Amino acid sequence: EIVAFDTETDGLGGRVSSIIGMSFAIHEDSKIQAWYVPTDPHEVLLWKDFFEDAAIQKTGHNVKYDMEVLLQSGITVRGIMFDTMLAGYLLKSGTRSYGLDHLAEERLNYSPIPITNLIGSGKNQKSMKDVPLLELAQYACEDADVSLRLYDLFLPELREEQLESVLREIEIPLLDVLVHMETTGVALDDSVLFKLGHTVSKRISELEHEIWSQAGERFNINSPKQLRVVLFERLLLPTEGVKKTQSGYSTAAKELDLLRGKHPIVDLLSEYRELTKLQGTYIHTLPKLMDPVTKRIYASFNQTIAATGRLSSTNPNLQNIPVRTQIGQLIREAFTAREGFLLVQADYSQLELRIAAHMAQDKKMLEAFSSGLDIHRATAASVFNIPLNEVSDDMRRQAKTLNFGVLYGMGPQSFARAADVSVEEARSFIDKYRTEYSGIETFIEKTVSFAKEHGYVKTLFGRKRYIPELNSNNPAIRASAERMAFNFPIQGTEADILKKAMIQLYEEMQKNYKTSAIVLTVHDELVCEVPEVQAQEFSQQMKRIMEGIMPLDAPLLVDIGIGSNWNDIVY
């Protein structure tokens, strides 16, 4: 037997929600539903033994939310063996909606009661706790029942697609880790951001006046229409290669990059946009999202947004803070460890390229990794046909662009812009690269061929992605689908490795480092908050676990650093 459950809350969301009811569904010979309303928060504890009994197998939809809400009442949910949101995502990872209502309509041909029937919408929307009990019970029991019916449907499909192991060994165990991260949060020193805010505001004001001076007039810099007039009608900047829309020439960041060096206003605009974006997204916003009591930020880490399996971060998005710019580094400085603790950061070194070398079995690339060489410097030496010790920093930078660019379908024009070389030089570099690393080129061709024949591609762990766009009559869509086809096995495996690392690290923490916490993850990087006296020992255990996740012919390598804040971590 398996029990589907759902918690109904006051609608505040996440760790600040209060439980106002629970619903359960069990399918045997007939449908059985139950509904329970706690008259006060302490009554929720009557169900503690049920929820904490790992022998009672449980499922639900978006179970992570229910786990966090119940944790607030002192209940640690165990026995989760399925989640219909995660199952729907694994079966069809290229779509955006995995909501219960959407899946019910799409897969069961059933339309559940809309929540707006209960609480309304807009300014007259009310809390779930104000909904009449009979209506709330019917709505809640329907949710639990629909979730169980989706379980009955999805389980055999997962087995047929050989995806059950991905759910049971990666996505479900990861729930405990994410609940731990989202309820722990990360400490924030808002004084750093307030100080930075004054500096950035002053610079934005200076940039406004410099841009107006270059334009010869005042205008709304944030208006694409007014900016278009200034750039292409008043300053007469070249439009060759610039994308044209119905409104006129585009002023998007990608198009402005084409105009670099053509006029001083272009670099000023780029800096202005970067600073205003960081100001709005992080500098002014993060202090408002910080809990005033705990002084911590509680972001959400999502499993069903990126088609590759990579985790995404929302409310706030902590994964797009630029690491190479001075302002981005100062924003990271605001993320700190609490008193008596340090941050320990582990970062997989060139993980995507190591996976690519392993999957492609490219001899030259594997030799470079096995010898402990800097792969970008080794690539530069091969492409430029010079000894390693003669590779300049500029050559290494171009080689790094090549290593990732060719792997992900970058053409000569894009590479020329990224590496700041001519299109002819770019084409020559790419051709030489494909000759030097012929195994990579063969791997790409074989992967696309497999995808066209079978309709999908998969990771080393069995995660799949179907790519119907490969059959499109539109050449641009088809080309994009081909890039997607050879991107996914690498990026998906990368995501799976990090998730497996998080699971194993969390298990180790539960045994031996109970006061430590995983507080951040950004792509190939994990950040933990660890007692200062345990930081060195923990860092070595972290490195051991992460490097031992799976054997690759290009061995996994992890760089470890320790610091008091995210920016000052020393490797």
Coordinates of C-alpha atoms in Angstrom, one line a residue:
E1 CA 0.0 0.0 0.0
I2 CA 1.0 3.6 -0.5
V3 CA -0.7 6.6 1.1
A4 CA -1.1 9.9 -0.9
F5 CA -1.2 12.9 1.4
D6 CA -1.6 16.7 1.1
T7 CA -1.4 19.5 3.6
E8 CA -3.7 22.5 3.3
T9 CA -2.1 25.7 4.7
D10 CA -3.0 29.4 5.2
G11 CA -1.3 30.2 1.9
L12 CA 1.5 32.2 3.2
G13 CA 4.0 29.8 1.7
G14 CA 7.1 27.9 2.7
R15 CA 8.4 27.9 6.2
V16 CA 5.9 30.6 7.5
S17 CA 2.8 28.6 6.6
S18 CA 0.4 27.2 9.2
I19 CA -1.4 23.9 8.7
I20 CA -5.2 24.1 8.6
G21 CA -5.9 20.6 7.4
M22 CA -4.6 17.3 5.9
S23 CA -6.0 14.9 3.4
F24 CA -5.2 11.3 2.6
A25 CA -6.0 8.8 -0.1
I26 CA -5.4 5.0 -0.3
H27 CA -6.4 3.0 -3.4
E28 CA -7.3 -0.7 -2.9
D29 CA -10.4 -2.2 -4.3
S30 CA -12.1 1.2 -4.0
K31 CA -11.2 4.8 -3.3
I32 CA -10.8 5.7 0.4
Q33 CA -10.4 9.3 1.4
A34 CA -9.9 10.8 4.8
W35 CA -9.8 14.5 5.9
Y36 CA -8.5 15.9 9.2
V37 CA -8.7 19.4 10.6
P38 CA -6.3 20.3 13.5
T39 CA -8.2 22.6 15.8
D40 CA -4.9 24.0 17.1
P41 CA -1.3 23.6 15.9
H42 CA -0.4 21.1 18.7
E43 CA -3.0 18.6 17.3
V44 CA -0.8 18.2 14.2
L45 CA 1.6 16.3 16.5
L46 CA -1.1 13.5 16.8
W47 CA 0.1 12.5 13.3
K48 CA 3.8 12.6 14.2
D49 CA 4.2 8.8 14.4
F50 CA 2.4 8.3 11.1
F51 CA 4.5 10.8 9.2
E52 CA 7.8 9.8 10.8
D53 CA 7.3 6.1 10.2
A54 CA 9.5 5.2 7.2
A55 CA 7.8 1.9 6.8
I56 CA 4.6 3.7 5.8
Q57 CA 5.2 4.5 2.1
K58 CA 4.0 8.0 1.1
T59 CA 3.5 10.0 -2.0
G60 CA 2.1 13.4 -2.9
H61 CA 2.6 16.3 -5.3
N62 CA 5.4 18.8 -4.6
V63 CA 6.1 16.9 -1.3
K64 CA 9.0 19.2 -0.4
Y65 CA 6.5 21.9 0.5
D66 CA 4.5 19.6 2.8
M67 CA 7.7 18.4 4.4
E68 CA 8.8 21.9 5.2
V69 CA 5.3 22.9 6.6
L70 CA 5.2 19.8 8.8
L71 CA 8.8 20.4 10.0
Q72 CA 7.6 23.6 11.5
S73 CA 5.3 21.6 13.7
G74 CA 8.2 19.3 14.8
I75 CA 7.4 16.5 12.4
T76 CA 10.2 15.1 10.2
V77 CA 8.5 13.3 7.3
R78 CA 10.0 9.9 6.4
G79 CA 8.9 7.2 4.0
I80 CA 8.6 9.4 0.9
M81 CA 9.0 7.1 -2.0
F82 CA 7.3 9.0 -4.8
D83 CA 6.4 12.5 -5.9
T84 CA 4.1 13.0 -8.9
M85 CA 5.5 16.4 -9.7
L86 CA 9.0 15.0 -9.9
A87 CA 7.7 11.9 -11.9
G88 CA 5.9 14.1 -14.4
Y89 CA 9.1 16.2 -14.8
L90 CA 11.3 13.1 -15.4
L91 CA 8.9 11.7 -18.0
K92 CA 8.7 15.0 -19.9
S93 CA 11.5 17.3 -18.8
G94 CA 11.2 19.7 -21.7
T95 CA 8.0 21.4 -20.6
R96 CA 7.4 24.1 -18.0
S97 CA 4.2 23.1 -16.1
Y98 CA 4.1 20.2 -13.7
G99 CA 1.2 21.5 -11.5
L100 CA -1.3 19.0 -10.2
D101 CA -4.2 20.6 -12.1
H102 CA -2.2 20.6 -15.4
L103 CA -1.1 17.0 -15.1
A104 CA -4.7 15.9 -14.1
E105 CA -6.1 17.5 -17.2
E106 CA -3.3 16.3 -19.5
R107 CA -2.9 12.8 -18.2
L108 CA -6.2 11.9 -16.5
N109 CA -8.6 14.0 -18.6
Y110 CA -9.9 15.4 -15.3
S111 CA -10.4 19.0 -14.2
P112 CA -9.9 19.5 -10.5
I113 CA -11.7 22.2 -8.5
P114 CA -9.9 25.5 -9.2
I115 CA -8.5 27.1 -6.1
T116 CA -10.1 30.4 -7.1
N117 CA -13.5 28.7 -6.5
L118 CA -12.5 28.6 -2.8
I119 CA -10.5 31.8 -2.2
G120 CA -11.3 34.0 -5.1
S121 CA -8.7 36.2 -6.8
G122 CA -7.3 39.7 -6.9
K123 CA -7.8 42.1 -4.0
N124 CA -10.8 40.1 -2.7
Q125 CA -8.8 36.9 -2.3
K126 CA -9.1 35.3 1.1
S127 CA -7.1 32.8 3.1
M128 CA -7.7 29.1 2.9
K129 CA -8.4 29.2 6.7
D130 CA -11.6 31.2 5.9
V131 CA -13.0 28.7 3.5
P132 CA -16.0 26.7 4.8
L133 CA -14.9 23.2 6.1
L134 CA -17.0 21.2 3.7
E135 CA -15.6 23.0 0.6
L136 CA -12.1 22.8 1.9
A137 CA -12.4 19.0 2.7
Q138 CA -13.7 18.3 -0.8
Y139 CA -10.9 20.3 -2.4
A140 CA -8.2 18.8 -0.3
C141 CA -9.4 15.1 -0.6
E142 CA -9.5 15.6 -4.4
D143 CA -5.9 16.8 -4.4
A144 CA -4.7 13.7 -2.5
D145 CA -6.9 11.4 -4.7
V146 CA -5.6 12.9 -8.0
S147 CA -2.1 12.6 -6.8
L148 CA -2.5 8.9 -6.0
R149 CA -4.2 8.3 -9.4
L150 CA -1.2 10.0 -11.1
Y151 CA 1.1 7.7 -9.1
D152 CA -0.8 4.7 -10.4
L153 CA -0.2 6.1 -14.0
F154 CA 3.3 7.3 -13.7
L155 CA 5.0 4.4 -11.9
P156 CA 4.7 1.9 -14.8
E157 CA 5.7 4.6 -17.2
L158 CA 8.8 5.4 -15.3
R159 CA 9.7 1.7 -15.2
E160 CA 9.1 1.4 -19.0
E161 CA 11.3 4.4 -19.6
Q162 CA 13.9 3.0 -17.1
L163 CA 13.7 6.2 -15.1
E164 CA 12.5 4.8 -11.8
S165 CA 16.1 4.7 -10.5
V166 CA 16.6 8.4 -11.3
L167 CA 13.5 9.2 -9.2
R168 CA 14.3 6.8 -6.3
E169 CA 18.1 7.3 -6.1
I170 CA 18.5 10.9 -7.0
E171 CA 15.3 13.1 -6.9
I172 CA 13.5 11.6 -3.9
P173 CA 16.6 11.4 -1.6
L174 CA 17.4 15.0 -2.6
L175 CA 14.2 16.2 -1.0
D176 CA 15.6 15.8 2.5
V177 CA 18.7 17.8 1.4
L178 CA 16.6 20.7 -0.1
V179 CA 14.3 20.8 2.9
H180 CA 17.4 21.1 5.1
M181 CA 18.8 23.9 2.9
E182 CA 15.5 25.9 2.5
T183 CA 14.7 25.8 6.2
T184 CA 18.3 26.6 7.3
G185 CA 18.9 29.5 4.9
V186 CA 22.1 31.5 4.6
A187 CA 23.3 34.4 6.8
L188 CA 23.3 37.8 5.3
D189 CA 25.2 40.9 6.4
D190 CA 22.9 43.6 5.1
S191 CA 25.2 46.4 6.1
V192 CA 27.5 45.3 3.3
L193 CA 24.7 45.8 0.8
F194 CA 23.6 49.1 2.2
K195 CA 27.1 50.5 1.9
L196 CA 27.4 49.0 -1.6
G197 CA 24.0 50.4 -2.5
H198 CA 25.3 54.0 -2.0
T199 CA 28.4 53.4 -4.1
V200 CA 26.4 51.8 -7.0
S201 CA 23.7 54.5 -6.9
K202 CA 26.4 57.2 -7.2
R203 CA 28.0 55.4 -10.2
I204 CA 24.6 54.9 -11.9
S205 CA 24.0 58.6 -11.6
E206 CA 27.5 59.3 -13.1
L207 CA 26.8 56.9 -16.0
E208 CA 23.5 58.6 -16.7
H209 CA 25.1 62.0 -17.2
E210 CA 28.0 60.5 -19.3
I211 CA 25.5 58.7 -21.5
W212 CA 23.5 61.8 -22.0
S213 CA 26.7 63.8 -22.8
Q214 CA 27.7 61.2 -25.4
A215 CA 24.1 61.3 -26.9
G216 CA 24.0 65.0 -26.9
E217 CA 20.6 65.0 -25.2
R218 CA 18.7 63.7 -22.2
F219 CA 16.5 60.7 -22.7
N220 CA 15.1 57.7 -20.9
I221 CA 18.0 55.2 -21.0
N222 CA 15.7 52.4 -20.0
S223 CA 13.3 53.0 -23.0
P224 CA 14.3 50.7 -25.9
K225 CA 12.4 53.1 -28.3
Q226 CA 14.3 56.2 -27.2
L227 CA 17.6 54.4 -27.0
R228 CA 17.0 53.1 -30.6
V229 CA 16.5 56.6 -31.8
V230 CA 19.7 57.8 -30.1
L231 CA 21.9 54.9 -31.3
F232 CA 20.7 54.5 -34.9
E233 CA 19.2 57.8 -35.9
R234 CA 21.2 60.4 -34.0
L235 CA 24.6 58.7 -33.6
L236 CA 24.2 56.7 -36.8
L237 CA 25.8 53.6 -35.4
P238 CA 26.2 50.7 -37.9
T239 CA 23.3 48.3 -38.1
E240 CA 25.0 45.4 -40.0
G241 CA 24.2 42.2 -38.2
V242 CA 21.9 43.9 -35.6
K243 CA 18.6 42.1 -35.2
K244 CA 15.6 44.0 -36.5
T245 CA 12.1 43.7 -34.9
Q246 CA 8.8 45.2 -35.9
S247 CA 9.6 48.2 -33.8
G248 CA 13.0 48.7 -35.4
Y249 CA 16.6 47.7 -34.6
S250 CA 17.0 45.8 -31.3
T251 CA 18.9 47.4 -28.4
A252 CA 19.2 44.1 -26.5
A253 CA 22.5 43.3 -24.7
K254 CA 23.4 40.7 -27.4
E255 CA 23.0 43.3 -30.1
L256 CA 24.9 46.0 -28.2
D257 CA 27.8 43.6 -28.0
L258 CA 28.0 43.8 -31.8
L259 CA 28.6 47.6 -31.5
R260 CA 31.4 47.5 -29.0
G261 CA 34.3 49.7 -30.1
K262 CA 32.0 51.7 -32.5
H263 CA 31.2 54.5 -30.0
P264 CA 32.0 55.3 -26.3
I265 CA 28.3 55.2 -25.5
V266 CA 28.1 51.5 -26.0
D267 CA 30.4 50.5 -23.1
L268 CA 28.7 53.1 -20.9
L269 CA 25.3 51.6 -21.6
S270 CA 26.6 48.1 -20.9
E271 CA 27.9 49.1 -17.5
Y272 CA 24.7 51.1 -16.7
R273 CA 22.6 48.0 -17.5
E274 CA 24.8 45.7 -15.5
L275 CA 24.7 48.0 -12.4
T276 CA 20.9 48.7 -12.5
K277 CA 20.2 45.0 -12.9
L278 CA 22.4 44.1 -9.9
Q279 CA 20.9 47.0 -7.9
G280 CA 17.3 45.9 -8.5
T281 CA 17.9 42.1 -8.3
Y282 CA 20.3 41.9 -5.3
I283 CA 21.6 45.1 -3.7
H284 CA 18.1 46.6 -2.9
T285 CA 16.1 43.4 -2.8
L286 CA 18.1 41.0 -0.7
P287 CA 17.8 43.0 2.6
K288 CA 14.0 43.0 2.1
L289 CA 14.0 39.2 1.7
M290 CA 16.1 38.7 4.8
D291 CA 14.3 37.4 7.9
P292 CA 14.6 40.3 10.4
V293 CA 14.9 37.9 13.4
T294 CA 17.3 35.3 12.0
K295 CA 19.1 37.6 9.6
R296 CA 19.1 34.8 7.0
I297 CA 17.9 34.5 3.5
Y298 CA 15.6 31.5 2.7
A299 CA 15.8 30.8 -1.0
S300 CA 13.9 28.0 -2.8
F301 CA 15.9 25.4 -4.8
N302 CA 13.8 23.9 -7.6
Q303 CA 14.1 20.4 -9.2
T304 CA 11.6 20.8 -12.1
I305 CA 12.6 24.1 -13.9
A306 CA 15.8 23.3 -15.8
A307 CA 15.3 20.5 -18.4
T308 CA 18.9 19.4 -17.8
G309 CA 18.1 18.4 -14.2
R310 CA 20.2 21.2 -12.9
L311 CA 18.8 22.9 -9.7
S312 CA 17.6 26.4 -10.0
S313 CA 17.2 29.0 -7.2
T314 CA 14.3 31.4 -6.8
N315 CA 13.1 33.9 -4.2
P316 CA 15.9 35.0 -4.6
N317 CA 17.9 33.6 -7.4
L318 CA 21.3 33.2 -5.9
Q319 CA 22.9 31.5 -8.9
N320 CA 23.2 34.5 -11.2
I321 CA 25.4 36.7 -9.0
P322 CA 28.4 37.5 -11.3
V323 CA 31.6 36.1 -9.8
R324 CA 34.1 37.9 -12.0
T325 CA 33.0 41.5 -11.6
Q326 CA 34.0 43.7 -8.6
I327 CA 30.3 44.4 -7.8
G328 CA 29.4 40.8 -8.0
Q329 CA 32.2 39.9 -5.6
L330 CA 31.1 42.6 -3.2
I331 CA 27.5 41.2 -3.3
R332 CA 28.9 37.8 -2.4
E333 CA 30.7 39.3 0.5
A334 CA 27.3 39.9 2.2
F335 CA 26.7 36.2 2.4
T336 CA 28.4 35.2 5.6
A337 CA 28.8 32.5 8.3
R338 CA 27.2 32.9 11.7
E339 CA 29.4 33.5 14.7
G340 CA 31.7 30.6 15.5
F341 CA 31.3 29.1 12.0
L342 CA 33.0 29.4 8.7
L343 CA 31.9 28.8 5.1
V344 CA 33.5 25.8 3.3
Q345 CA 33.1 25.8 -0.5
A346 CA 33.7 23.0 -2.8
D347 CA 33.8 23.5 -6.6
Y348 CA 34.1 20.8 -9.2
S349 CA 37.0 21.6 -11.5
Q350 CA 36.0 21.7 -15.2
L351 CA 33.3 19.1 -14.6
E352 CA 31.6 19.5 -18.0
L353 CA 34.8 18.9 -19.9
R354 CA 35.8 15.9 -17.8
I355 CA 32.3 14.4 -18.5
A356 CA 32.7 15.2 -22.2
A357 CA 36.2 13.6 -22.4
H358 CA 34.9 10.5 -20.6
M359 CA 31.7 10.1 -22.8
A360 CA 33.6 10.9 -26.0
Q361 CA 36.7 8.8 -25.0
D362 CA 38.8 11.5 -26.6
K363 CA 42.4 10.2 -26.1
K364 CA 44.1 13.6 -26.2
M365 CA 41.7 15.2 -23.7
L366 CA 41.8 12.2 -21.4
E367 CA 45.6 12.3 -21.4
A368 CA 45.6 16.0 -20.5
F369 CA 43.2 15.4 -17.5
S370 CA 45.0 12.2 -16.4
S371 CA 48.3 14.1 -16.4
G372 CA 46.9 16.9 -14.3
L373 CA 47.4 19.5 -17.0
D374 CA 45.4 22.7 -17.2
I375 CA 43.0 21.6 -20.1
H376 CA 42.6 25.2 -21.4
R377 CA 46.4 25.7 -21.6
A378 CA 46.8 22.2 -23.2
T379 CA 44.2 23.1 -25.8
A380 CA 46.0 26.4 -26.5
A381 CA 49.3 24.6 -27.0
S382 CA 47.6 22.2 -29.4
V383 CA 45.7 24.8 -31.4
F384 CA 48.6 27.2 -31.6
N385 CA 51.1 24.4 -32.1
I386 CA 53.5 25.8 -29.4
P387 CA 55.0 24.4 -26.1
L388 CA 52.9 24.6 -23.0
N389 CA 55.3 27.1 -21.3
E390 CA 54.8 29.5 -24.2
V391 CA 51.0 29.8 -23.9
S392 CA 50.0 33.3 -23.0
D393 CA 47.0 34.2 -20.8
D394 CA 45.2 35.5 -23.9
M395 CA 45.8 32.3 -25.8
R396 CA 44.4 30.3 -22.8
R397 CA 41.3 32.6 -22.7
Q398 CA 40.7 31.8 -26.4
A399 CA 41.2 28.1 -25.8
K400 CA 38.8 28.1 -22.9
T401 CA 36.2 29.7 -25.2
L402 CA 36.9 27.0 -27.7
N403 CA 36.7 24.1 -25.2
F404 CA 33.2 25.2 -24.2
G405 CA 32.1 26.8 -27.4
V406 CA 32.7 23.9 -29.7
L407 CA 31.1 21.5 -27.2
Y408 CA 27.9 23.5 -27.2
G409 CA 27.7 24.3 -30.9
M410 CA 29.3 27.8 -31.1
G411 CA 29.8 28.8 -34.7
P412 CA 32.7 30.9 -36.1
Q413 CA 30.8 34.3 -35.8
S414 CA 29.9 33.7 -32.2
F415 CA 33.4 32.5 -31.4
A416 CA 34.9 35.5 -33.2
R417 CA 32.9 37.9 -30.9
A418 CA 33.6 35.9 -27.7
A419 CA 37.4 35.5 -28.4
D420 CA 37.8 38.9 -30.1
V421 CA 39.3 37.5 -33.3
S422 CA 38.3 37.7 -36.9
V423 CA 35.7 35.3 -38.3
E424 CA 38.4 33.8 -40.5
E425 CA 40.7 33.2 -37.5
A426 CA 37.7 31.8 -35.6
R427 CA 36.9 29.3 -38.3
S428 CA 40.5 28.3 -38.5
F429 CA 40.7 27.8 -34.7
I430 CA 37.5 25.7 -34.7
D431 CA 38.7 23.5 -37.6
K432 CA 42.0 22.9 -35.8
Y433 CA 40.2 22.1 -32.5
R434 CA 38.1 19.5 -34.3
T435 CA 41.1 17.9 -35.7
E436 CA 43.0 17.9 -32.4
Y437 CA 40.1 16.6 -30.4
S438 CA 38.5 14.4 -33.1
G439 CA 36.8 12.2 -30.4
I440 CA 34.7 15.1 -29.3
E441 CA 33.5 15.7 -32.8
T442 CA 32.7 12.0 -33.3
F443 CA 30.8 12.0 -30.0
I444 CA 28.7 15.0 -31.1
E445 CA 27.8 13.3 -34.4
K446 CA 27.0 10.0 -32.8
T447 CA 24.8 11.7 -30.1
V448 CA 22.8 13.6 -32.6
S449 CA 22.4 10.5 -34.8
F450 CA 21.2 8.5 -31.8
A451 CA 18.7 11.3 -30.8
K452 CA 17.3 11.4 -34.4
E453 CA 16.8 7.6 -34.4
H454 CA 15.4 7.1 -30.9
G455 CA 13.9 10.6 -30.2
Y456 CA 15.8 11.1 -26.9
V457 CA 19.2 11.4 -25.3
K458 CA 20.2 10.4 -21.8
T459 CA 22.8 11.0 -19.0
L460 CA 25.3 8.5 -17.6
F461 CA 22.7 8.0 -14.8
G462 CA 19.8 7.3 -17.2
R463 CA 18.0 10.7 -17.0
K464 CA 16.3 11.2 -20.3
R465 CA 15.1 14.1 -22.5
Y466 CA 12.9 13.6 -25.5
I467 CA 13.6 16.2 -28.3
P468 CA 10.7 16.2 -30.8
E469 CA 12.1 19.4 -32.4
L470 CA 14.7 17.3 -34.2
N471 CA 11.9 16.5 -36.7
S472 CA 11.0 20.2 -37.3
N473 CA 10.8 21.5 -40.8
N474 CA 12.2 24.8 -39.6
P475 CA 16.1 24.7 -40.0
A476 CA 16.7 27.1 -37.1
I477 CA 14.5 25.0 -34.7
R478 CA 16.1 21.8 -36.0
A479 CA 19.7 23.2 -35.5
S480 CA 18.8 24.3 -31.9
A481 CA 17.4 20.8 -31.2
E482 CA 20.7 19.2 -32.4
R483 CA 22.7 21.5 -30.0
M484 CA 20.2 20.5 -27.3
A485 CA 20.8 16.8 -28.1
F486 CA 24.6 16.8 -27.5
N487 CA 24.3 19.4 -24.6
F488 CA 22.0 17.3 -22.5
P489 CA 24.0 14.2 -21.8
I490 CA 26.9 16.3 -20.5
Q491 CA 24.9 19.0 -18.6
G492 CA 22.5 16.4 -17.3
T493 CA 25.3 14.1 -16.0
E494 CA 26.8 17.2 -14.4
A495 CA 23.6 17.9 -12.6
D496 CA 23.2 14.3 -11.5
I497 CA 26.8 14.2 -10.1
L498 CA 26.2 17.4 -8.0
K499 CA 22.8 16.0 -6.7
K500 CA 24.4 12.7 -5.8
A501 CA 27.2 14.6 -4.0
M502 CA 24.7 16.7 -2.1
I503 CA 22.8 13.5 -1.0
Q504 CA 26.0 11.7 0.2
L505 CA 27.4 14.9 1.9
Y506 CA 24.1 15.4 3.8
E507 CA 24.2 11.8 5.0
E508 CA 27.7 12.3 6.3
M509 CA 26.6 15.5 8.0
Q510 CA 23.7 13.7 9.7
K511 CA 26.1 11.2 11.2
N512 CA 29.2 13.2 12.1
Y513 CA 28.6 17.0 11.6
K514 CA 25.1 17.6 12.9
T515 CA 25.5 21.3 13.5
S516 CA 26.8 21.9 9.9
A517 CA 24.6 22.8 7.0
I518 CA 24.6 23.0 3.2
V519 CA 23.6 26.6 2.6
L520 CA 24.2 27.3 -1.1
T521 CA 24.6 25.5 -4.4
V522 CA 25.5 27.2 -7.7
H523 CA 26.0 24.9 -10.7
D524 CA 29.1 22.8 -9.9
E525 CA 29.6 24.5 -6.5
L526 CA 28.5 23.7 -2.9
V527 CA 28.8 26.0 0.1
C528 CA 28.5 24.7 3.7
E529 CA 28.3 26.5 7.0
V530 CA 30.6 24.6 9.5
P531 CA 31.8 25.1 13.1
E532 CA 35.1 26.8 12.9
V533 CA 36.8 24.0 14.9
Q534 CA 35.7 21.4 12.4
A535 CA 36.2 23.4 9.1
Q536 CA 39.5 21.8 8.1
E537 CA 38.4 18.2 8.9
F538 CA 35.0 18.8 7.2
S539 CA 36.6 20.2 4.1
Q540 CA 38.6 17.1 3.5
Q541 CA 35.6 14.8 4.0
M542 CA 33.7 17.0 1.6
K543 CA 36.4 16.7 -1.0
R544 CA 36.6 12.9 -0.6
I545 CA 32.8 12.5 -1.0
M546 CA 32.5 14.7 -4.0
E547 CA 35.5 13.3 -5.9
G548 CA 34.2 9.7 -5.2
I549 CA 30.7 10.1 -6.6
M550 CA 31.5 8.1 -9.7
P551 CA 34.6 6.9 -11.5
L552 CA 35.3 8.8 -14.7
D553 CA 38.3 8.2 -17.1
A554 CA 38.9 11.9 -16.6
P555 CA 38.9 11.8 -12.8
L556 CA 36.7 14.1 -10.8
L557 CA 38.6 16.9 -9.1
V558 CA 37.3 19.2 -6.4
D559 CA 38.8 22.5 -5.2
I560 CA 38.1 23.4 -1.6
G561 CA 38.2 26.8 0.1
I562 CA 37.4 28.2 3.5
G563 CA 36.4 31.7 4.6
S564 CA 34.2 33.9 6.7
N565 CA 32.1 35.1 3.8
W566 CA 31.3 33.9 0.3
N567 CA 33.8 36.3 -1.4
D568 CA 36.7 35.8 0.9
I569 CA 36.9 32.0 0.6
V570 CA 40.6 31.0 0.2
Y571 CA 41.6 27.9 -1.7

